[in-house]
mmCIF file of C-alpha atoms and ligand atoms in Angstrom:
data_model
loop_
_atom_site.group_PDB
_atom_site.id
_atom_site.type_symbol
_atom_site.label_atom_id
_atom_site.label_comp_id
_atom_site.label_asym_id
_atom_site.label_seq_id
_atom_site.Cartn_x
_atom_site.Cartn_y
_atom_site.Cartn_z
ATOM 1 C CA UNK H 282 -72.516 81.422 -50.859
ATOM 2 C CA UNK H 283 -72.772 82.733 -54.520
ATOM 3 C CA UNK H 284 -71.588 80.791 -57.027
ATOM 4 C CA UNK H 285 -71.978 80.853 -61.060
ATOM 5 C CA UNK H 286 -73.568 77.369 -62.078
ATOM 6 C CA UNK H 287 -74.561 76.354 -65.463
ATOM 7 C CA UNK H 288 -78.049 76.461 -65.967
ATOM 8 C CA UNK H 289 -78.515 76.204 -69.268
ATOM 9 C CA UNK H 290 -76.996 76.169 -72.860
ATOM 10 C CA UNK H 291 -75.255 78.920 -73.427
ATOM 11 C CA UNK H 292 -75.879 80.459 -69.731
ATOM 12 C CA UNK H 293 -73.525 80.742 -66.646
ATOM 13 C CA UNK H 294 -76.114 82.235 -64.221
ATOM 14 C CA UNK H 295 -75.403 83.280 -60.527
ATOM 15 C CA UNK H 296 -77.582 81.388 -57.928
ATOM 16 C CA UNK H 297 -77.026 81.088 -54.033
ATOM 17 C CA UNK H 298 -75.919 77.818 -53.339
ATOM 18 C CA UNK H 299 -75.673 76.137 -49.352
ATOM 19 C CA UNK H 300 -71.973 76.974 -48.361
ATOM 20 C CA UNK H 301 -69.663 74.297 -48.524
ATOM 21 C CA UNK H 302 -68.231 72.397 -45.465
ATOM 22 C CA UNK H 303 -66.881 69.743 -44.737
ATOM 23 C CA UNK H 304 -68.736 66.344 -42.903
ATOM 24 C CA UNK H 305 -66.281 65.105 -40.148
ATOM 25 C CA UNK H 306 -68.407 61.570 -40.517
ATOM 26 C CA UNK H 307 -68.191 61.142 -43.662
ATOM 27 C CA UNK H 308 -65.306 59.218 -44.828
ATOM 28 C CA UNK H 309 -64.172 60.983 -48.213
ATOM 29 C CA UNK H 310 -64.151 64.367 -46.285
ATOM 30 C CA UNK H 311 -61.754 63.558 -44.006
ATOM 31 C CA UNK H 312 -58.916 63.658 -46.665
ATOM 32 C CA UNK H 313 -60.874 66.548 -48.691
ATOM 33 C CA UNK H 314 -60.249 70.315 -48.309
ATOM 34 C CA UNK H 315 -62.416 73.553 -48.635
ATOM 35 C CA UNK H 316 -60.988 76.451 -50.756
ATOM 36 C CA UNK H 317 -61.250 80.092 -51.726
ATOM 37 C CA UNK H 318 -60.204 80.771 -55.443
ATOM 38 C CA UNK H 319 -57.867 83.720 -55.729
ATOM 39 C CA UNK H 320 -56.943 83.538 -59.575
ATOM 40 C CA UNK H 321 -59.152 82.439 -61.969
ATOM 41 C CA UNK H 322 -58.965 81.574 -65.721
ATOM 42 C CA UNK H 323 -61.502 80.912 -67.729
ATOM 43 C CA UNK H 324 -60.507 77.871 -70.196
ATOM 44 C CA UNK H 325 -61.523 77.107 -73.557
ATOM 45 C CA UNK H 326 -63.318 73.651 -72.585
ATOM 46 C CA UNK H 327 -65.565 76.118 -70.312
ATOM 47 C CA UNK H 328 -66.444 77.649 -73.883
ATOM 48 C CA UNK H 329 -66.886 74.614 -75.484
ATOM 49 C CA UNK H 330 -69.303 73.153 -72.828
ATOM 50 C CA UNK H 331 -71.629 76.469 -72.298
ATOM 51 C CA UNK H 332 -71.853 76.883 -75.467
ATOM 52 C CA UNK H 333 -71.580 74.081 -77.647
ATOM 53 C CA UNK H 334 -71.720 71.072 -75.992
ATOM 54 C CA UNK H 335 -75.084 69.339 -74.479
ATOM 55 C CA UNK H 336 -76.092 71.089 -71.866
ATOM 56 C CA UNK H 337 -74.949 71.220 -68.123
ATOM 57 C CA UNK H 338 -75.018 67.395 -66.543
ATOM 58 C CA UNK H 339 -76.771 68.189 -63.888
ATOM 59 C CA UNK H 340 -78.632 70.544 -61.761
ATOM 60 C CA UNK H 341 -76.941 73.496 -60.223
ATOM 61 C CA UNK H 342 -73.510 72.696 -61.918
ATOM 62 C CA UNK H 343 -70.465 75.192 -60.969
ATOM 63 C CA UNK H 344 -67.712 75.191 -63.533
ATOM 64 C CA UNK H 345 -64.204 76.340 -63.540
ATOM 65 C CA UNK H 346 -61.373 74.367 -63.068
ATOM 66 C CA UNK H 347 -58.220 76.576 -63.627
ATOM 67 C CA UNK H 348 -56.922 78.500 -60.913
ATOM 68 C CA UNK H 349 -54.589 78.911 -57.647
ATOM 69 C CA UNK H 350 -56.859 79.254 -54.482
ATOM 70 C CA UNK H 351 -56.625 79.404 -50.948
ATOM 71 C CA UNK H 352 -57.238 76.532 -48.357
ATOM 72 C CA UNK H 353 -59.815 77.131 -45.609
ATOM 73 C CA UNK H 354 -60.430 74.367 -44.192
ATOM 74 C CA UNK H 355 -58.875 71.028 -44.475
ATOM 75 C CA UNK H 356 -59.794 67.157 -42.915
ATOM 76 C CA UNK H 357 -57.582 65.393 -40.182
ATOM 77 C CA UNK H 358 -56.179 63.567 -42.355
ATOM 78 C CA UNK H 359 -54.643 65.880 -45.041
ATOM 79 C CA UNK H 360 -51.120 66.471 -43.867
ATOM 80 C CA UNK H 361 -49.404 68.356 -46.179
ATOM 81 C CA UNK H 362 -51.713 71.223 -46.809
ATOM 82 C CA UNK H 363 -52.900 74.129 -44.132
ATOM 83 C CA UNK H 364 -55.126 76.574 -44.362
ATOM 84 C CA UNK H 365 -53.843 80.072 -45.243
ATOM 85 C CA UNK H 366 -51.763 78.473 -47.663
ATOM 86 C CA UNK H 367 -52.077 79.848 -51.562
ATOM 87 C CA UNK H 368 -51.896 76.390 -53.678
ATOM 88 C CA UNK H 369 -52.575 75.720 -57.148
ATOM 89 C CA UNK H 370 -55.339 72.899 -57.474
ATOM 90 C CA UNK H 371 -55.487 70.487 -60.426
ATOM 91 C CA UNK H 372 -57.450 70.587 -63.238
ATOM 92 C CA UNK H 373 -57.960 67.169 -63.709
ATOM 93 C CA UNK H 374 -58.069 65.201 -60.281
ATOM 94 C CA UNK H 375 -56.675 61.304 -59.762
ATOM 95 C CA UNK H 376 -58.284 58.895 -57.898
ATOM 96 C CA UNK H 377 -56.322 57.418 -54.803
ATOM 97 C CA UNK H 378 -53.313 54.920 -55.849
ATOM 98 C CA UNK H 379 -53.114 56.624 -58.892
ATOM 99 C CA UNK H 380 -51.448 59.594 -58.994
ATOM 100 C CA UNK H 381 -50.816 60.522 -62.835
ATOM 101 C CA UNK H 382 -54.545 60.812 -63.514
ATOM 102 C CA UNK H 383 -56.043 60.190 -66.303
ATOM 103 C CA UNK H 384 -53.809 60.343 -69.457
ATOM 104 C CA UNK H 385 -52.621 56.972 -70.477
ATOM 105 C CA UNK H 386 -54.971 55.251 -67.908
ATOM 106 C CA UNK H 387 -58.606 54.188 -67.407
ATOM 107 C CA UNK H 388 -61.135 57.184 -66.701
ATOM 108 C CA UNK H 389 -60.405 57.827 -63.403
ATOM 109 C CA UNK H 390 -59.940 61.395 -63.594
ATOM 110 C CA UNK H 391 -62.120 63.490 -61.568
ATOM 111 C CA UNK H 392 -62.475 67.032 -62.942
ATOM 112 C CA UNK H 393 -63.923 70.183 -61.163
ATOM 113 C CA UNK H 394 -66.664 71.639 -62.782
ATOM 114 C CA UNK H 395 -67.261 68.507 -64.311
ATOM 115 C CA UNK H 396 -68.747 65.519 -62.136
ATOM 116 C CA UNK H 397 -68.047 67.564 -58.951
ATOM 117 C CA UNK H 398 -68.266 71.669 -58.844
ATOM 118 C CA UNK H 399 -65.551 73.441 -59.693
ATOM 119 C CA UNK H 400 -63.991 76.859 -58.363
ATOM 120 C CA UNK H 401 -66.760 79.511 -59.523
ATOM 121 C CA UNK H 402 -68.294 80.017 -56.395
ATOM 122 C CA UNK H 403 -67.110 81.268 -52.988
ATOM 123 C CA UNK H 404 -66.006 78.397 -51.870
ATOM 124 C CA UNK H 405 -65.190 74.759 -53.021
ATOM 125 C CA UNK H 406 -64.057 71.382 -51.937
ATOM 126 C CA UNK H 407 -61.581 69.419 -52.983
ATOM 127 C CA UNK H 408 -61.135 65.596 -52.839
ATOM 128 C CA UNK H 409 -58.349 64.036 -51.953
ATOM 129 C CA UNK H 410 -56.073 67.358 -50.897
ATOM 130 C CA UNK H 411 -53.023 65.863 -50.540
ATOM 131 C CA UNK H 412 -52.974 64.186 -54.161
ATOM 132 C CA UNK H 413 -54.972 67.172 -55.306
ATOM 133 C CA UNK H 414 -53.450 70.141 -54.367
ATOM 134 C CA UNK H 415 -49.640 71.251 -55.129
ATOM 135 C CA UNK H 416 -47.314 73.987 -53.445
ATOM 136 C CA UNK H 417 -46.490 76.738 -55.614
ATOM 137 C CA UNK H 418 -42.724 77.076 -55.315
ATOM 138 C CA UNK H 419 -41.633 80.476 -54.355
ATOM 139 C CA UNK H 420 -40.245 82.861 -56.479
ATOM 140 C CA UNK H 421 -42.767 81.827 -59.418
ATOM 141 C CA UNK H 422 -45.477 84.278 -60.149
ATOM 142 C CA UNK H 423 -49.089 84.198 -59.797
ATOM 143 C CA UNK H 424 -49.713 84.334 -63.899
ATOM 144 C CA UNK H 425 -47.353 81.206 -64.402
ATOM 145 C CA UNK H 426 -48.488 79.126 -61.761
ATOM 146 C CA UNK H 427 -51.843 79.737 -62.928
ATOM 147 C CA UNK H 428 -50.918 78.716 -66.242
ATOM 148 C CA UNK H 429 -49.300 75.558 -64.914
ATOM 149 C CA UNK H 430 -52.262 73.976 -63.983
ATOM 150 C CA UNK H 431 -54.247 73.683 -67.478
ATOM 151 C CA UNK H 432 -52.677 74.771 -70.161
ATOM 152 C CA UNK H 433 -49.361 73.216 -69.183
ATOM 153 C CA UNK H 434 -50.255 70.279 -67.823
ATOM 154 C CA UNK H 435 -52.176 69.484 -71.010
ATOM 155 C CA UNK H 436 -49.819 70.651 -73.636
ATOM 156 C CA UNK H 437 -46.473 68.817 -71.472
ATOM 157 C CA UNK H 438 -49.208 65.848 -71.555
ATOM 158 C CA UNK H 439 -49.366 65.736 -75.739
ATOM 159 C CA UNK H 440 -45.806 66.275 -75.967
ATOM 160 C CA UNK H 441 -45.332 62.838 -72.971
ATOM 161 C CA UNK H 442 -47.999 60.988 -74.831
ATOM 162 C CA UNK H 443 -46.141 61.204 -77.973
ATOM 163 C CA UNK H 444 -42.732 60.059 -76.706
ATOM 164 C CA UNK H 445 -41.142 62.638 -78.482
ATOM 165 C CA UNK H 446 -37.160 62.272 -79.099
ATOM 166 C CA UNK H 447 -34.593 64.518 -79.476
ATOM 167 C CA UNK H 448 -33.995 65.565 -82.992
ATOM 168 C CA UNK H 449 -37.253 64.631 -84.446
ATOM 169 C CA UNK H 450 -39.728 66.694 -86.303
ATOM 170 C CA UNK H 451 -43.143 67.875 -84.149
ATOM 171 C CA UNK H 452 -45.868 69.878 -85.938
ATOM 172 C CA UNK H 453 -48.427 71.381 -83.171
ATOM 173 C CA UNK H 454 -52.520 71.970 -84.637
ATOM 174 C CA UNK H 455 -53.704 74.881 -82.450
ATOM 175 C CA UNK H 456 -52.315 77.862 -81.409
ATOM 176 C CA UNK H 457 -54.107 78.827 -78.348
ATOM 177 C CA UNK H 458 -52.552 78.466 -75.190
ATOM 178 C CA UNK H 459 -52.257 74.801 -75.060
ATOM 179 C CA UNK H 460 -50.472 74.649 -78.530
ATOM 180 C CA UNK H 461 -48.452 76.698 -77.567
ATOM 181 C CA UNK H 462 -47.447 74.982 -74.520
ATOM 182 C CA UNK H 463 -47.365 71.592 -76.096
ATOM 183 C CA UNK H 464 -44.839 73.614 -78.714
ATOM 184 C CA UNK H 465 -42.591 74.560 -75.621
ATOM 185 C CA UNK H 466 -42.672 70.821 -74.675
ATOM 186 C CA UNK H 467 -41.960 69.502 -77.551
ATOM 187 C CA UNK H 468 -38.992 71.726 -78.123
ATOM 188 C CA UNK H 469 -37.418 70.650 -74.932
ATOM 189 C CA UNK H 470 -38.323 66.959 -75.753
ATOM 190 C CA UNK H 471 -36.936 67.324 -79.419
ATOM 191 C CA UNK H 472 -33.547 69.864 -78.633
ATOM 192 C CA UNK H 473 -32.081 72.353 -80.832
ATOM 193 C CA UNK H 474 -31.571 69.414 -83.295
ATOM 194 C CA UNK H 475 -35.295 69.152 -83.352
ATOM 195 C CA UNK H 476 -38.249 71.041 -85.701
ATOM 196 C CA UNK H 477 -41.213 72.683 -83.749
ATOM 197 C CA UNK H 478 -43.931 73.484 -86.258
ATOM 198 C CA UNK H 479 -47.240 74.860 -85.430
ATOM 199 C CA UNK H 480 -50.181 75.319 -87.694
ATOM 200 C CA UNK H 481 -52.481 77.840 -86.649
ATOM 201 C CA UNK H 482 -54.359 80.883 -86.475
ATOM 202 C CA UNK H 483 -51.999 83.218 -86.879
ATOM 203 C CA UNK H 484 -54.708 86.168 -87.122
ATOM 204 C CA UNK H 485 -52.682 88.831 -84.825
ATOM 205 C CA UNK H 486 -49.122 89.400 -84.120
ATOM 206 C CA UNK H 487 -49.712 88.184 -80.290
ATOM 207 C CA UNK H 488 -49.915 84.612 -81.184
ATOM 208 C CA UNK H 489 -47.053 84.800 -83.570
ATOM 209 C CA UNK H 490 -44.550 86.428 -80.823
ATOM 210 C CA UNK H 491 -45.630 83.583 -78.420
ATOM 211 C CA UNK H 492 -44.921 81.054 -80.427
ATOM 212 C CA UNK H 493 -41.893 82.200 -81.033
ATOM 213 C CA UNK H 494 -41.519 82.893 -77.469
ATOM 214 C CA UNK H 495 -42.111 79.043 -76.720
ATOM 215 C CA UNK H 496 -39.560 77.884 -79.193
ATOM 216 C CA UNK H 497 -41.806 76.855 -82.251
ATOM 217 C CA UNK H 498 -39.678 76.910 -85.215
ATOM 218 C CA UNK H 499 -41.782 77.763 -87.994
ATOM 219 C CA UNK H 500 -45.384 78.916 -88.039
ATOM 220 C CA UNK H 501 -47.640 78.124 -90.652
ATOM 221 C CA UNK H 502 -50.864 79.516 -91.208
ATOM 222 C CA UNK H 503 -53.901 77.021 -91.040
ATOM 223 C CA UNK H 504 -55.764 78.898 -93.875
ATOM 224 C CA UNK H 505 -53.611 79.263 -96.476
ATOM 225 C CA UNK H 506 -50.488 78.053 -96.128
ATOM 226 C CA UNK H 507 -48.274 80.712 -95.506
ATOM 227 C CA UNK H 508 -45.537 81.141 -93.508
ATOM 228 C CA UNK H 509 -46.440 83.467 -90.582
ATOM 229 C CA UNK H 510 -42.072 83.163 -90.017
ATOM 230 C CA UNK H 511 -39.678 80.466 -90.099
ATOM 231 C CA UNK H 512 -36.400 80.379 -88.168
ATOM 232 C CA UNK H 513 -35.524 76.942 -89.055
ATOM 233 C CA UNK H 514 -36.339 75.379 -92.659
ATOM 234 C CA UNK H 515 -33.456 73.637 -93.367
ATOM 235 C CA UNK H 516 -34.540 71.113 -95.266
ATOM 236 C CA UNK H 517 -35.090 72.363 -98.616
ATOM 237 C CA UNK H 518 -34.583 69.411 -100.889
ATOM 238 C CA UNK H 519 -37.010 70.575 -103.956
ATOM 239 C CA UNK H 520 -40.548 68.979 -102.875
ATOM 240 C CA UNK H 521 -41.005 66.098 -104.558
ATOM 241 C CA UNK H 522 -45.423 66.824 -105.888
ATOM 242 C CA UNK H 523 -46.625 64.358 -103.386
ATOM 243 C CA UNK H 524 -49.642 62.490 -104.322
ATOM 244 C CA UNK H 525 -52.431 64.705 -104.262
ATOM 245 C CA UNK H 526 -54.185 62.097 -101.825
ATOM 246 C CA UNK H 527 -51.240 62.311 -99.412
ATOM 247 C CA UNK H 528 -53.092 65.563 -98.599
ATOM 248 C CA UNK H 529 -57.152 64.379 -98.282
ATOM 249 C CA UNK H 530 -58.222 67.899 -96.622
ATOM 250 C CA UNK H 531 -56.249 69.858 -99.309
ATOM 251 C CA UNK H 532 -55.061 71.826 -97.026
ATOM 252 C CA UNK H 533 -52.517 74.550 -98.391
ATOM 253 C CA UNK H 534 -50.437 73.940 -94.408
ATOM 254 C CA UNK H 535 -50.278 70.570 -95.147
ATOM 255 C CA UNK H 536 -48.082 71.742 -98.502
ATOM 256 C CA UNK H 537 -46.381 73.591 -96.499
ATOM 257 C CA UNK H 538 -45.215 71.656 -93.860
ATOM 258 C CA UNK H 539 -44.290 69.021 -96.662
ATOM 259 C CA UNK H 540 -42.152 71.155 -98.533
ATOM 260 C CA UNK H 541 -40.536 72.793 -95.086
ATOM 261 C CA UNK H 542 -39.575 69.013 -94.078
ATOM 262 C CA UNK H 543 -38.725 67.969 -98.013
ATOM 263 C CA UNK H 544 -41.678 65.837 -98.008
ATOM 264 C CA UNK H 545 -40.718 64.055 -94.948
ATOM 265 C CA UNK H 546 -43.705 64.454 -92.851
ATOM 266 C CA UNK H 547 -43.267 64.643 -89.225
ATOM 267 C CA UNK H 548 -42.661 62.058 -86.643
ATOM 268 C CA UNK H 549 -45.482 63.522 -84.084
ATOM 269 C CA UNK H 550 -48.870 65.592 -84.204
ATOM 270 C CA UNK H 551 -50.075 67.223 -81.240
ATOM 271 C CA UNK H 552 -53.622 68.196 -82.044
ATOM 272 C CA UNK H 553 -54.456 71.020 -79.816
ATOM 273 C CA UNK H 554 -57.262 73.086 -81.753
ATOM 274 C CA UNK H 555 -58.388 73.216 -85.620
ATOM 275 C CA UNK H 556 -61.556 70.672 -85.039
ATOM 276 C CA UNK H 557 -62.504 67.214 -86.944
ATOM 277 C CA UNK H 558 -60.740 68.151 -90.126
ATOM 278 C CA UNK H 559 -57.435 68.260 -87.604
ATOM 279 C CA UNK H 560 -57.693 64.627 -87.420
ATOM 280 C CA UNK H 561 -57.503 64.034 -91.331
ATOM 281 C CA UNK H 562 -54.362 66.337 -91.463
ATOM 282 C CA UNK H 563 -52.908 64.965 -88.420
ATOM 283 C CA UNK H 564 -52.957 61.661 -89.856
ATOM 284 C CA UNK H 565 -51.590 62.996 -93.395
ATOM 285 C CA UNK H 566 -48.949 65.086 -91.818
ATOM 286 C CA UNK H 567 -47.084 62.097 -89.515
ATOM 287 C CA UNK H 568 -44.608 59.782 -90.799
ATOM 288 C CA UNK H 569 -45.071 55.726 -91.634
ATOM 289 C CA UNK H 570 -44.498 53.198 -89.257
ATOM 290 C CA UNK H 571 -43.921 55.032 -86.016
ATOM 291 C CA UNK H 572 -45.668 58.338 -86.105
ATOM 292 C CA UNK H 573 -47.690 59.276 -83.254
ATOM 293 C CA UNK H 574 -50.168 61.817 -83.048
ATOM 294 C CA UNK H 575 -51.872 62.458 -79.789
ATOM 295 C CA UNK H 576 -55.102 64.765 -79.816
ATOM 296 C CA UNK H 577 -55.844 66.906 -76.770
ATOM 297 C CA UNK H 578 -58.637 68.982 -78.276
ATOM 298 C CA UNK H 579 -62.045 68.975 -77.721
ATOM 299 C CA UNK H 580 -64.223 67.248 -80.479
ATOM 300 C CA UNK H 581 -67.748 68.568 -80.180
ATOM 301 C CA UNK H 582 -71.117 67.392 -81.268
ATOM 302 C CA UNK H 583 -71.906 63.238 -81.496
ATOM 303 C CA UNK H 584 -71.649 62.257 -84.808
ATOM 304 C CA UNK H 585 -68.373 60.189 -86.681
ATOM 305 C CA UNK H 586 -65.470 61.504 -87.264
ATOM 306 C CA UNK H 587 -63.071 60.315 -90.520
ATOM 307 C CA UNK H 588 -59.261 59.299 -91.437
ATOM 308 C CA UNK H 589 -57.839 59.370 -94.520
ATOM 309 C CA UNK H 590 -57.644 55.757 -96.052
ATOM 310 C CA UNK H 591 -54.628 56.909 -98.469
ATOM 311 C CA UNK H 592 -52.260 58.555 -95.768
ATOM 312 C CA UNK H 593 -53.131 55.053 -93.385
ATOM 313 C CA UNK H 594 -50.778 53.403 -95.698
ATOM 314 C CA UNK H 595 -53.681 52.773 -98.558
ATOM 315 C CA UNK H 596 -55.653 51.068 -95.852
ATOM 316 C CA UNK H 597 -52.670 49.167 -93.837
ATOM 317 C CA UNK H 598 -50.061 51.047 -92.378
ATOM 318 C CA UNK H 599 -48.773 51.787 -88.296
ATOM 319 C CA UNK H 600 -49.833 55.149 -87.594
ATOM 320 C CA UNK H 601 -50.283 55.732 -83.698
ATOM 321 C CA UNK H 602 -53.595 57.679 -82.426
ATOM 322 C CA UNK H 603 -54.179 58.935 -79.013
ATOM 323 C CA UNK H 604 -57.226 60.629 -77.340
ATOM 324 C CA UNK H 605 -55.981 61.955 -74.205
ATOM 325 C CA UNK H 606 -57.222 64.516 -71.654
ATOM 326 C CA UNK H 607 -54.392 66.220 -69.085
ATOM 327 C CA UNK H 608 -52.770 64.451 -66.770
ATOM 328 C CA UNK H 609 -53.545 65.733 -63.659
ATOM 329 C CA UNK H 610 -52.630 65.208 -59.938
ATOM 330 C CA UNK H 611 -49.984 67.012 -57.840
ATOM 331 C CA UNK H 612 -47.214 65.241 -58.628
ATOM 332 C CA UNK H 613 -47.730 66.098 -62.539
ATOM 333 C CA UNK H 614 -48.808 69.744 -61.196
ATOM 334 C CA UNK H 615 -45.552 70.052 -59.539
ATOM 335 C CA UNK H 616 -43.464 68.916 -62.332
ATOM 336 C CA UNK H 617 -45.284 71.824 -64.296
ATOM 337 C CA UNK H 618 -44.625 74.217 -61.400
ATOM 338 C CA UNK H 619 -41.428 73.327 -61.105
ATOM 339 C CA UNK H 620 -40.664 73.402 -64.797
ATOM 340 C CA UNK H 621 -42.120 77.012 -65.032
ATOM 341 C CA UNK H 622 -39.905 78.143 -62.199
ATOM 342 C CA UNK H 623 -36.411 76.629 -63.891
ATOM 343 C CA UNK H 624 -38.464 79.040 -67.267
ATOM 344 C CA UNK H 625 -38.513 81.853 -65.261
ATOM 345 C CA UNK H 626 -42.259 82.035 -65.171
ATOM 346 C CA UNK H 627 -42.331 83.022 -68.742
ATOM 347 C CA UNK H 628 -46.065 80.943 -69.361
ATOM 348 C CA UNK H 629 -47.114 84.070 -67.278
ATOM 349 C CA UNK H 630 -47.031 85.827 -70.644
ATOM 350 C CA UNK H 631 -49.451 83.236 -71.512
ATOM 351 C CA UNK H 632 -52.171 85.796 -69.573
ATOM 352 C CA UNK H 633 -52.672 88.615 -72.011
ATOM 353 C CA UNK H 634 -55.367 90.274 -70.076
ATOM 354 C CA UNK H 635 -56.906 90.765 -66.440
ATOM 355 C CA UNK H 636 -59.733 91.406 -64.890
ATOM 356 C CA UNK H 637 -60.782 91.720 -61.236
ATOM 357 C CA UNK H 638 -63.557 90.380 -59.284
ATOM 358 C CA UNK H 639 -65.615 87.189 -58.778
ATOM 359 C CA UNK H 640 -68.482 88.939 -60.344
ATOM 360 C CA UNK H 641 -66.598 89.722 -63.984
ATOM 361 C CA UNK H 642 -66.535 85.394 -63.921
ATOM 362 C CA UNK H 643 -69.442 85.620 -66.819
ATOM 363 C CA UNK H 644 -67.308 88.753 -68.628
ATOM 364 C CA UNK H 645 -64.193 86.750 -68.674
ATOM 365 C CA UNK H 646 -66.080 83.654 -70.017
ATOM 366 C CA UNK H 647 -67.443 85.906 -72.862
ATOM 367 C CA UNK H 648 -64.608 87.447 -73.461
ATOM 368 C CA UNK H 649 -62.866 83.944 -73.818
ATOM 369 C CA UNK H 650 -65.574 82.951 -76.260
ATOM 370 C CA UNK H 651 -65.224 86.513 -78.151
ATOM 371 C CA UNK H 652 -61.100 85.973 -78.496
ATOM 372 C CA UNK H 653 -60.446 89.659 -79.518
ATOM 373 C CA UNK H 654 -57.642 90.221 -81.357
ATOM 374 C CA UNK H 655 -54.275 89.445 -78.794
ATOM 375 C CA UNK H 656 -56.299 87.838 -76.389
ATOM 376 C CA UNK H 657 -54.588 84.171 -75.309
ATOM 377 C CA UNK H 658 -55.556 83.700 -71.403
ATOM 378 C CA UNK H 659 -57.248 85.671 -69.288
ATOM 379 C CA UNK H 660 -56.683 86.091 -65.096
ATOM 380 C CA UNK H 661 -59.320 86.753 -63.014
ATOM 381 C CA UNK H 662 -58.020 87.736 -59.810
ATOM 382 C CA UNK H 663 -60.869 87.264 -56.563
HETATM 383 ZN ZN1 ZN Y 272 -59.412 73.417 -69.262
#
């Protein structure tokens, strides 16, 4: 079967690989299934690891591990899955007995394309396909259940990690397509009462009109400050000059987002993009005591990252940090599913541009890595 494995840094190349099937004697395949991907999206971590990270992990490598596929071929004892069906497949997998996955729990998360192949090849297996796989609920498109199992999963993940509450005050680092959807979660967590702020990249219009789209309140620009829009800055007590250390990045968003909340702060940071320096302003930005900030972004190379001594309370104060990656599993897939359906499939918009054919896999890739102007997810449709 062909397949697109990672052969080296910075190279996706296609290779013909033994077709997958399934081994009746051994144990694990009896509950595992064998799939065809139909939609396909390339996702930023795919970036991130052909390009910058360390090189593939081992030999022969397939990646991808967003997209809605269809089963071929399935063990005796999966029961709740048949082939012909069109099912959305988790990102990040759970090991038996523990259906959540990984977030909040010890590593136990499988992922596809990661320490097994993923879905960039003609066919791929699946452990575990009752725990693994979800039904897509009818009447939600293709775009939004392909959405559901990445870039919602992960951003709804931040926004559950955080505990968020209704009425509090949520600033968002990142404005790709996981910001946004932690944005959208956190506005549902925090209610109209609430504040939604995202800091981010704000370069084109597209990202802008999703945000706002999602429910972010105001949208600050991570390079200088400004305010992209604001719908909601109520708070407008005259800022109080902080302590310039309060702010150990100098960051002109930072400013912002402590005059838009009168020098308040906010009671979570989801970190969903902007690299190291994200940490330091996370940990600036969130309140005293019980602020939580909860990083789902990937943090490349090996060396140290640092936290501001000041903003940690001078060296002693509660601030909450969380490293998480998705939860994953199909009961958290089916929450997302379901949640997209009661939305109307509106994270469909999330796809801003298709493409057709296994073999434009490397194009979308580049593409990803390129991020043209408007660009936020792309569907590849097999
Ligand atoms: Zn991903």
């Amino acid at each position: 079967m062909k397949a697109f494995v990672f052969s080296q840094k910075g190279i996706i190349e296609e290779k013909n690989l033994p077709d997958v099937r399934l081994d009746m004697t051994c144990e694990a395949d009896r509950r595992a299934a064998v799939l065809k991907p139909r939609f396909l999206s390339p996702c930023s971590s795919d970036v991130h690891t052909v390009f910058a990270g360390n090189g593939p992990r081992r030999e022969n490598l397939v990646l991808g591990h967003e997209g809605l596929a269809e089963v071929v071929e399935t063990g005796p004892e999966v029961r709740d899955f048949h082939p012909g069906e069109l099912v959305a497949v988790s990102a990040v997998m759970p090991e038996p007995g523990d259906r959540t996955g990984h977030a909040g729990m010890p590593f136990s998360g499988t992922k596809l394309g990661r320490n097994i192949d993923g879905m960039w090849s003609e066919y791929f297996r699946v452990p575990d396909a009752d725990i693994n796989l979800a039904h897509i609920p009818e009447g939600l498109s293709a775009e939004a259940a392909l959405m559901a199992v990445d870039m919602m999963a992960t951003g709804y993940t931040a926004a559950e990690e955080a505990g968020i509450e209704e009425g509090q005050t949520v600033a968002v680092i990142g404005s790709g397509a996981v910001g946004l959807m932690a944005g959208a979660a956190a506005r549902r967590k925090a209610g109209p009462a609430g504040r939604v702020i995202m800091i981010g990249s704000a370069k084109d219009p597209v990202s802008a009109e999703a945000a706002k789209l999602f429910g972010v309140d105001i949208y600050i620009s991570y390079r200088d400050g400004s305010l992209v829009y604001a719908n909601d800055r109520r708070d407008l007590t005259p800022f109080a000059a902080r302590d310039p250390r309060a702010n150990a990045s100098g960051s002109p968003a930072v400013d912002e987002v402590f005059r838009s909340t009168g020098g308040y702060g906010t009671d979570a940071v989801l970190i969903c993009g902007g690299g190291p320096e994200a940490l330091i302003q996370a940990c600036d930005l969130v309140r005293y005591g019980t602020g939580v900030i909860v990083n789902m972004a990937y943090i490349e190379g090996s060396g140290t990252v640092s936290l501001p001594i000041f903003s940690l309370g001078r060296g002693m104060s509660g601030k909450t940090f969380k490293f998480e990656l998705s939860r994953g599993g199909r009961d958290w897939t089916e929450r997302m599913l379901a949640e997209a359906l009661s939305c109307g499939s509106v994270q469909g918009r999330l796809v801003t541009h298709r493409l057709k054919g296994f073999d434009s896999i490397p194009e979308a890739l580049e593409l990803m890595r390129r991020r043209p102007a408007g660009l936020i997810k792309i569907m590849v449709e097999i």
